[in-house]
Tab-separated table of C-alpha atoms in Angstrom:
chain	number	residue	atom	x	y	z
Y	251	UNK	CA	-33.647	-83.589	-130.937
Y	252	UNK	CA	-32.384	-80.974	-133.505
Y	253	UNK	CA	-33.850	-79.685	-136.193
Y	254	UNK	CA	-31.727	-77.601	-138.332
Y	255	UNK	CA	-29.821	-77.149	-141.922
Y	256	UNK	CA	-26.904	-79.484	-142.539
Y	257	UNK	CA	-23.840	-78.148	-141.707
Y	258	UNK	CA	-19.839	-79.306	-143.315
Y	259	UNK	CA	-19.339	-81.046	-140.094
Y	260	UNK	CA	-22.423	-83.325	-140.622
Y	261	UNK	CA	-20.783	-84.785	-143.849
Y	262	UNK	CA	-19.565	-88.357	-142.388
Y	263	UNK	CA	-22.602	-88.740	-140.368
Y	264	UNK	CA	-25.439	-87.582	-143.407
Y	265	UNK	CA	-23.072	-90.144	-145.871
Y	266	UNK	CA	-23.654	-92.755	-142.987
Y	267	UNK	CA	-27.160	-92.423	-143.024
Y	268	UNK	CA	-27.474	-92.159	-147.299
Y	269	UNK	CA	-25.715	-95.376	-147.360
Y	270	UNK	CA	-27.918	-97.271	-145.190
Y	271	UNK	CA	-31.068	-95.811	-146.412
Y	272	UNK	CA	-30.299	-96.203	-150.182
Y	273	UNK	CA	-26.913	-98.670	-150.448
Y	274	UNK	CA	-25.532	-96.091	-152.732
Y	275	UNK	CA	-21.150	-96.308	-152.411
Y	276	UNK	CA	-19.389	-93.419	-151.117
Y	277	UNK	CA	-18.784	-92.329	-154.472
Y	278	UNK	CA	-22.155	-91.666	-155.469
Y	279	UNK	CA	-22.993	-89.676	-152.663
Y	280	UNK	CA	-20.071	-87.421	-152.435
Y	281	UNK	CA	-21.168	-86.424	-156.328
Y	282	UNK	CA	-24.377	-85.280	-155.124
Y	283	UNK	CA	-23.195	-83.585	-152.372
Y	284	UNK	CA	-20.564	-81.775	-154.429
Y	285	UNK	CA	-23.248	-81.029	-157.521
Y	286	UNK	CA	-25.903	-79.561	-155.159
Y	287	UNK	CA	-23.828	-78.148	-152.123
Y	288	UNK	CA	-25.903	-80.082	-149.229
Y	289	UNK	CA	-24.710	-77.535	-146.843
Y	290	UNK	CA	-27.416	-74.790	-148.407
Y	291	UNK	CA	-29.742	-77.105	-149.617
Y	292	UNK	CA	-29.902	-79.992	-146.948
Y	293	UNK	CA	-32.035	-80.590	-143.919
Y	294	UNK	CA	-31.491	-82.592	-140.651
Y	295	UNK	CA	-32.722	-84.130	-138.008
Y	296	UNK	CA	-30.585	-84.840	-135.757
Y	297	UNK	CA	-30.126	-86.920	-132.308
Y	298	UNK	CA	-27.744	-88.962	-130.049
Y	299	UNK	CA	-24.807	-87.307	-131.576
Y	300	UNK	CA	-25.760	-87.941	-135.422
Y	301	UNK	CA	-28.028	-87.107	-138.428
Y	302	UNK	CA	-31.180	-89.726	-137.874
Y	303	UNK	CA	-33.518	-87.714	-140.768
Y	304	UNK	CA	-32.275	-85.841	-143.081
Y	305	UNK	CA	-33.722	-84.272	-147.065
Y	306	UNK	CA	-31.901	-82.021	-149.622
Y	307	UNK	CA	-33.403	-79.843	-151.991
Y	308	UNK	CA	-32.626	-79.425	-155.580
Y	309	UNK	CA	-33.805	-75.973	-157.108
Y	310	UNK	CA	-35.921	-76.433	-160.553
Y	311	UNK	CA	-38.948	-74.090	-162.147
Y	312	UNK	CA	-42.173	-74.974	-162.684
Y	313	UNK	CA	-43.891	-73.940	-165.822
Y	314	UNK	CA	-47.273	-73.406	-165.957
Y	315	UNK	CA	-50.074	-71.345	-167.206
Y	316	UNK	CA	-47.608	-69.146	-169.629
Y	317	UNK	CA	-45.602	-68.245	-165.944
Y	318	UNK	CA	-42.568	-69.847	-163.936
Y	319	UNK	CA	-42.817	-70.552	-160.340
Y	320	UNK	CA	-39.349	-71.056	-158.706
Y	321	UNK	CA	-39.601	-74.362	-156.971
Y	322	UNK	CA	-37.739	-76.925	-154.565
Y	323	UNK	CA	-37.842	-80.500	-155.202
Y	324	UNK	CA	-37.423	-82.534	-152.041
Y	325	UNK	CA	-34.718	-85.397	-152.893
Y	326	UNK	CA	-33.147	-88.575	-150.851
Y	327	UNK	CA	-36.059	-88.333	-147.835
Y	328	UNK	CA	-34.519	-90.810	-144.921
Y	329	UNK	CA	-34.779	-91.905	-141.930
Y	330	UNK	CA	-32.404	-94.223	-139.423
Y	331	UNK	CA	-34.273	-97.283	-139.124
Y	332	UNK	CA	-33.749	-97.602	-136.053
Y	333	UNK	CA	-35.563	-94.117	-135.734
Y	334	UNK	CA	-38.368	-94.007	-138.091
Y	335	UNK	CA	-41.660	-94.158	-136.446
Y	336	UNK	CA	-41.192	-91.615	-134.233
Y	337	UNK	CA	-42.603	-88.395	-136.838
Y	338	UNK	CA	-38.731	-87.204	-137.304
Y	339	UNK	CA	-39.516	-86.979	-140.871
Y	340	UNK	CA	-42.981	-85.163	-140.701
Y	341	UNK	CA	-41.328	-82.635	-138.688
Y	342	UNK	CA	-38.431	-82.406	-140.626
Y	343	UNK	CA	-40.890	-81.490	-144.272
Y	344	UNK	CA	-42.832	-79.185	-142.489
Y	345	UNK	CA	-39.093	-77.299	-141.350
Y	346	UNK	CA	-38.195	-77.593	-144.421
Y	347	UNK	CA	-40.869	-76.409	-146.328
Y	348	UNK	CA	-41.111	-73.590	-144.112
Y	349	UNK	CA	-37.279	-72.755	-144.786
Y	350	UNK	CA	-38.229	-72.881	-148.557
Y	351	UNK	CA	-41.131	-70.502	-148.120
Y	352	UNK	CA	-39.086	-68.325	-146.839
Y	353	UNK	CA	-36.157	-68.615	-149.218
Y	354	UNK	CA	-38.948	-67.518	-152.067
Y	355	UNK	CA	-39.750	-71.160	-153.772
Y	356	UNK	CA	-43.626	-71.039	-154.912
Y	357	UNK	CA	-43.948	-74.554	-154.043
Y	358	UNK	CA	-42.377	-77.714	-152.991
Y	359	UNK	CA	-42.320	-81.414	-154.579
Y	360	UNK	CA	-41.406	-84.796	-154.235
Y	361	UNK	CA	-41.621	-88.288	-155.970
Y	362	UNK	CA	-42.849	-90.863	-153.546
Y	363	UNK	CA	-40.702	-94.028	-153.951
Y	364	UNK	CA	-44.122	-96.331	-153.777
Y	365	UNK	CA	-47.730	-95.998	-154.154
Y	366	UNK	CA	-48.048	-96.428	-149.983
Y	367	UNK	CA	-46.341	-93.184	-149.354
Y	368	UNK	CA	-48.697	-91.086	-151.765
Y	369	UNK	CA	-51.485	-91.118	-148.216
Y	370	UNK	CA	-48.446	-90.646	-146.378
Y	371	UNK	CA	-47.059	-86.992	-148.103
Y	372	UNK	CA	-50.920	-86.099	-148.079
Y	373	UNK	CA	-51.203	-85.814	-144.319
Y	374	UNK	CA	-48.359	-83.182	-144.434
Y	375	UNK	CA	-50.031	-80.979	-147.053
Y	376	UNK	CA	-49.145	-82.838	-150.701
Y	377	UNK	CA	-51.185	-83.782	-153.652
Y	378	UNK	CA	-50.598	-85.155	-156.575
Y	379	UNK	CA	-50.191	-82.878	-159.119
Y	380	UNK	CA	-47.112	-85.007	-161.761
Y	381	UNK	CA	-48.426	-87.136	-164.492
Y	382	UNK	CA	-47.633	-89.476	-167.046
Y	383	UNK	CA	-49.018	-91.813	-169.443
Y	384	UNK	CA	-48.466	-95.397	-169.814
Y	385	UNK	CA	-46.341	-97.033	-173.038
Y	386	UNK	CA	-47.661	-95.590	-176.264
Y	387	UNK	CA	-46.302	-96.200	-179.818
Y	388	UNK	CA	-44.186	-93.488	-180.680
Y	389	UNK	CA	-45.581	-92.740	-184.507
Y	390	UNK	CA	-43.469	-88.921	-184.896
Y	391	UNK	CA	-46.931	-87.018	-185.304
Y	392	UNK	CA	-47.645	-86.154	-181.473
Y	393	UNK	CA	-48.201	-82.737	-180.422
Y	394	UNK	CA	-49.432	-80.756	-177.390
Y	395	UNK	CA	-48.617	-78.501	-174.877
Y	396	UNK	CA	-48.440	-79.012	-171.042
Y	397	UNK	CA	-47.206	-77.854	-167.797
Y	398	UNK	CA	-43.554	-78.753	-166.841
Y	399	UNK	CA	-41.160	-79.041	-164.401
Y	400	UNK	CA	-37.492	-77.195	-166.131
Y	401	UNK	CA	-34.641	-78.357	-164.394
Y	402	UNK	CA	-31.237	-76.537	-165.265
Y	403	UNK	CA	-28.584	-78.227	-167.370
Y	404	UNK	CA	-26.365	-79.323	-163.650
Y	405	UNK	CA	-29.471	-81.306	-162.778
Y	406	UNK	CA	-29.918	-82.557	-166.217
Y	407	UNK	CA	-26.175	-83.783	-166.719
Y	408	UNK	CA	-26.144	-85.145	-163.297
Y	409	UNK	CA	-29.367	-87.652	-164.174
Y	410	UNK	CA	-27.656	-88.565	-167.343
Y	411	UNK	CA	-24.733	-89.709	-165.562
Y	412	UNK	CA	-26.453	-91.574	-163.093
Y	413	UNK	CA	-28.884	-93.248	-165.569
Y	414	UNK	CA	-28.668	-96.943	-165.415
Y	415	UNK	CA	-30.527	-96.788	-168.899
Y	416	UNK	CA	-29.049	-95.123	-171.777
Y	417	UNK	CA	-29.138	-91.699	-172.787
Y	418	UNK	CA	-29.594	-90.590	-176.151
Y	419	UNK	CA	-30.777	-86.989	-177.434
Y	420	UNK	CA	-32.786	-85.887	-174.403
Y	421	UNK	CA	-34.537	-88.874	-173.620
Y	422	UNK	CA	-33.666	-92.146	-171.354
Y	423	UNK	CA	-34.934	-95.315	-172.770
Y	424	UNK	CA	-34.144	-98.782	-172.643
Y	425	UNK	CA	-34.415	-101.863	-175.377
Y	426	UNK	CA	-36.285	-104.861	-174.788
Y	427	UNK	CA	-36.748	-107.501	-177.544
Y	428	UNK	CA	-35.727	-105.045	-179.678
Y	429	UNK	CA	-38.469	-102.398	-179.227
Y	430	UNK	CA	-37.554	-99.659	-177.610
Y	431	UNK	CA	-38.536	-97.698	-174.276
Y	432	UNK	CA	-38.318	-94.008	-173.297
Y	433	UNK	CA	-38.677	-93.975	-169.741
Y	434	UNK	CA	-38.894	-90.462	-169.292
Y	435	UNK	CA	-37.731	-87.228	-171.736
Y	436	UNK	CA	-34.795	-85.039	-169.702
Y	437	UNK	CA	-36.505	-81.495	-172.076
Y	438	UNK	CA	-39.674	-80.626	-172.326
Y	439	UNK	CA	-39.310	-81.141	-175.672
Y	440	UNK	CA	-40.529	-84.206	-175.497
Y	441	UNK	CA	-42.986	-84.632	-178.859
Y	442	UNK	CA	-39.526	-83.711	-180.913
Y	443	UNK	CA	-37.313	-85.609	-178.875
Y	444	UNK	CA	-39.774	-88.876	-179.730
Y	445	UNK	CA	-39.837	-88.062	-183.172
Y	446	UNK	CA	-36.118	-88.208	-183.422
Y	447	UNK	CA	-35.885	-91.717	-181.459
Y	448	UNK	CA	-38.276	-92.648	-184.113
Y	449	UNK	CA	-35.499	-91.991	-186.887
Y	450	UNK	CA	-32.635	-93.380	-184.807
Y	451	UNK	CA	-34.447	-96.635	-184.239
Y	452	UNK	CA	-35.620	-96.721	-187.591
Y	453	UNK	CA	-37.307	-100.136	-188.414
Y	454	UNK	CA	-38.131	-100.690	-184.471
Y	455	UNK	CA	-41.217	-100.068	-182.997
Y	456	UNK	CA	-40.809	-97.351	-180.305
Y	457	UNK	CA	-42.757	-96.652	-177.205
Y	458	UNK	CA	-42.805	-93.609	-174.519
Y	459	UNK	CA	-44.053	-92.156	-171.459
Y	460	UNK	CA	-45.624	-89.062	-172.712
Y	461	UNK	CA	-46.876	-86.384	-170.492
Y	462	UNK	CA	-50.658	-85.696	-169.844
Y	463	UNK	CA	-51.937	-83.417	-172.478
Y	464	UNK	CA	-55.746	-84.215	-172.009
Y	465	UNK	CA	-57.631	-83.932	-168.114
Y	466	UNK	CA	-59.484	-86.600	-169.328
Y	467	UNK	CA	-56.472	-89.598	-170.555
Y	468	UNK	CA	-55.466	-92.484	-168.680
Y	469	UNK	CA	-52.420	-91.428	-166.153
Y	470	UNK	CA	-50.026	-92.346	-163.789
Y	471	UNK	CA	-49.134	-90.041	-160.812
Y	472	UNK	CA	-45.632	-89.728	-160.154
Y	473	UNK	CA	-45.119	-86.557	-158.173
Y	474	UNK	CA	-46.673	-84.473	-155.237
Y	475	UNK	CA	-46.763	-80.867	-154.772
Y	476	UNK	CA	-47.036	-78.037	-151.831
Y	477	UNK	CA	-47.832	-74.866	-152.466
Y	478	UNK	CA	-45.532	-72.586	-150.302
Y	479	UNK	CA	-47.806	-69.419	-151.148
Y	480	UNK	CA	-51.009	-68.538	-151.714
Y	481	UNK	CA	-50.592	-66.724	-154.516
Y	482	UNK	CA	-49.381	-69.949	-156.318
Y	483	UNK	CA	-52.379	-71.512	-158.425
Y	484	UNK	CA	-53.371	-74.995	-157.980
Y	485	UNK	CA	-51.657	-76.917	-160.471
Y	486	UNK	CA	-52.470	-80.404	-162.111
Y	487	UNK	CA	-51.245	-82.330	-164.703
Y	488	UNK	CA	-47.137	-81.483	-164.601
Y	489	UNK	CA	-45.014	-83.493	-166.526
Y	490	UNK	CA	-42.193	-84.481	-164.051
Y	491	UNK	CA	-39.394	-85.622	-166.326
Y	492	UNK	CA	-36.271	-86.146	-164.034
Y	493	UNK	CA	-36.821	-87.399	-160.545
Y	494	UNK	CA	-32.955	-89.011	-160.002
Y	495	UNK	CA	-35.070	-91.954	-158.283
């Protein structure tokens, strides 16, 4: 076994093991891969001849208390399955993080992909840390500040192309019986952004997502973080935005 960075000659294996992880064509993958060079920013495990594990990074900023801590969001986690349950993956998060420690990132994160695999990132040093609230009524009058992840316009117009939901002035939503959605805002402007849905959709009622602006609200974790120094605060209560799930 081989732990290491992904290299241009792992290409048609790493694709190979995207596909069968999450069924995404070709296509799709070669567009990350170009949009977020995998070769600096990916992670392997690798065995037999061919990438078994293997993570990417995507570089973002995390705002919080009045500062910005550079961070690296942990993307497309996967495993062979024919080779999960062996710890390939633990191993390969703590290389990675380590990498990212000592590339200067604050912290790391990462969006579980189901409630099960919150216990799981825990073991390895995560907590949740990325909130958001359940479906309110959008009435144009919200306000508050909070901490938030800000992602740089590549990442941004990358998750608006790949939205299977549409995307209209910084927000993804979708209609249903002719109310309408917001998923999740793509800015932190998110209080502004609602308000102008609220205009667009004039006549409809329209619900969002809105970040955690109050310790004490109802909330739905989303993300996990890892603090890479110890200089980095704990941190609580980030508003995630994009996660490209």
């Amino acid at each position: 076994m081989e732990i290491r960075q992904t290299r241009e000659k792992d290409r048609a294996s790493l694709f190979a093991l995207w596909e069968e992880a999450f069924g995404d064509s070709e296509n799709t993958v070669k567009e990350f891969f170009d949009a977020f060079d995998f070769i600096n920013n990916g992670f392997t495990v690798f065995k037999d001849g061919r990438a078994v594990s293997a993570l990417y990074f995507i570089k973002a900023e995390i705002v919080y208390g009045g500062k910005t801590y550079p961070a690296a969001y942990i993307y497309a986690a996967a495993t062979l399955k024919e080779y999960r349950g062996r710890g390939y993956m633990s191993k390969l998060i703590d290389f990675a993080c380590k990498k990212a420690g000592e590339q200067g990132y604050a912290c790391a994160f990462l969006c579980p992909s189901d409630k099960g695999l919150f216990d799981y990132y825990g073991k390895l040093g995560f907590k949740a840390a990325f909130y958001q609230r359940e479906y309110e009524r959008v009435n144009g009058r919200e306000t508050g500040g909070f901490p938030f992840v800000s992602w740089d316009d590549k990442t941004v117009r990358f998750a608006a192309a790949s939205e299977e939901n549409v995307f209209l002035s910084g927000a993804v939503y979708n209609e249903n019986g002719g109310e309408i959605y917001i998923d999740y805002f793509l800015t932190p402007n998110v209080f502004d952004t609602a308000g102008k849905m609220l205009k667009a959709f004039d006549g409809k009622e329209v619900y969002a997502r809105f970040p955690v602006t109050d310790a004490e609200q109802a909330k739905t974790p989303r993300g996990m973080i890892k603090k890479l120094s110890d200089s980095v605060p704990d941190m609580d209560n980030i508003y995630l935005g994009i996660s490209l799930e």
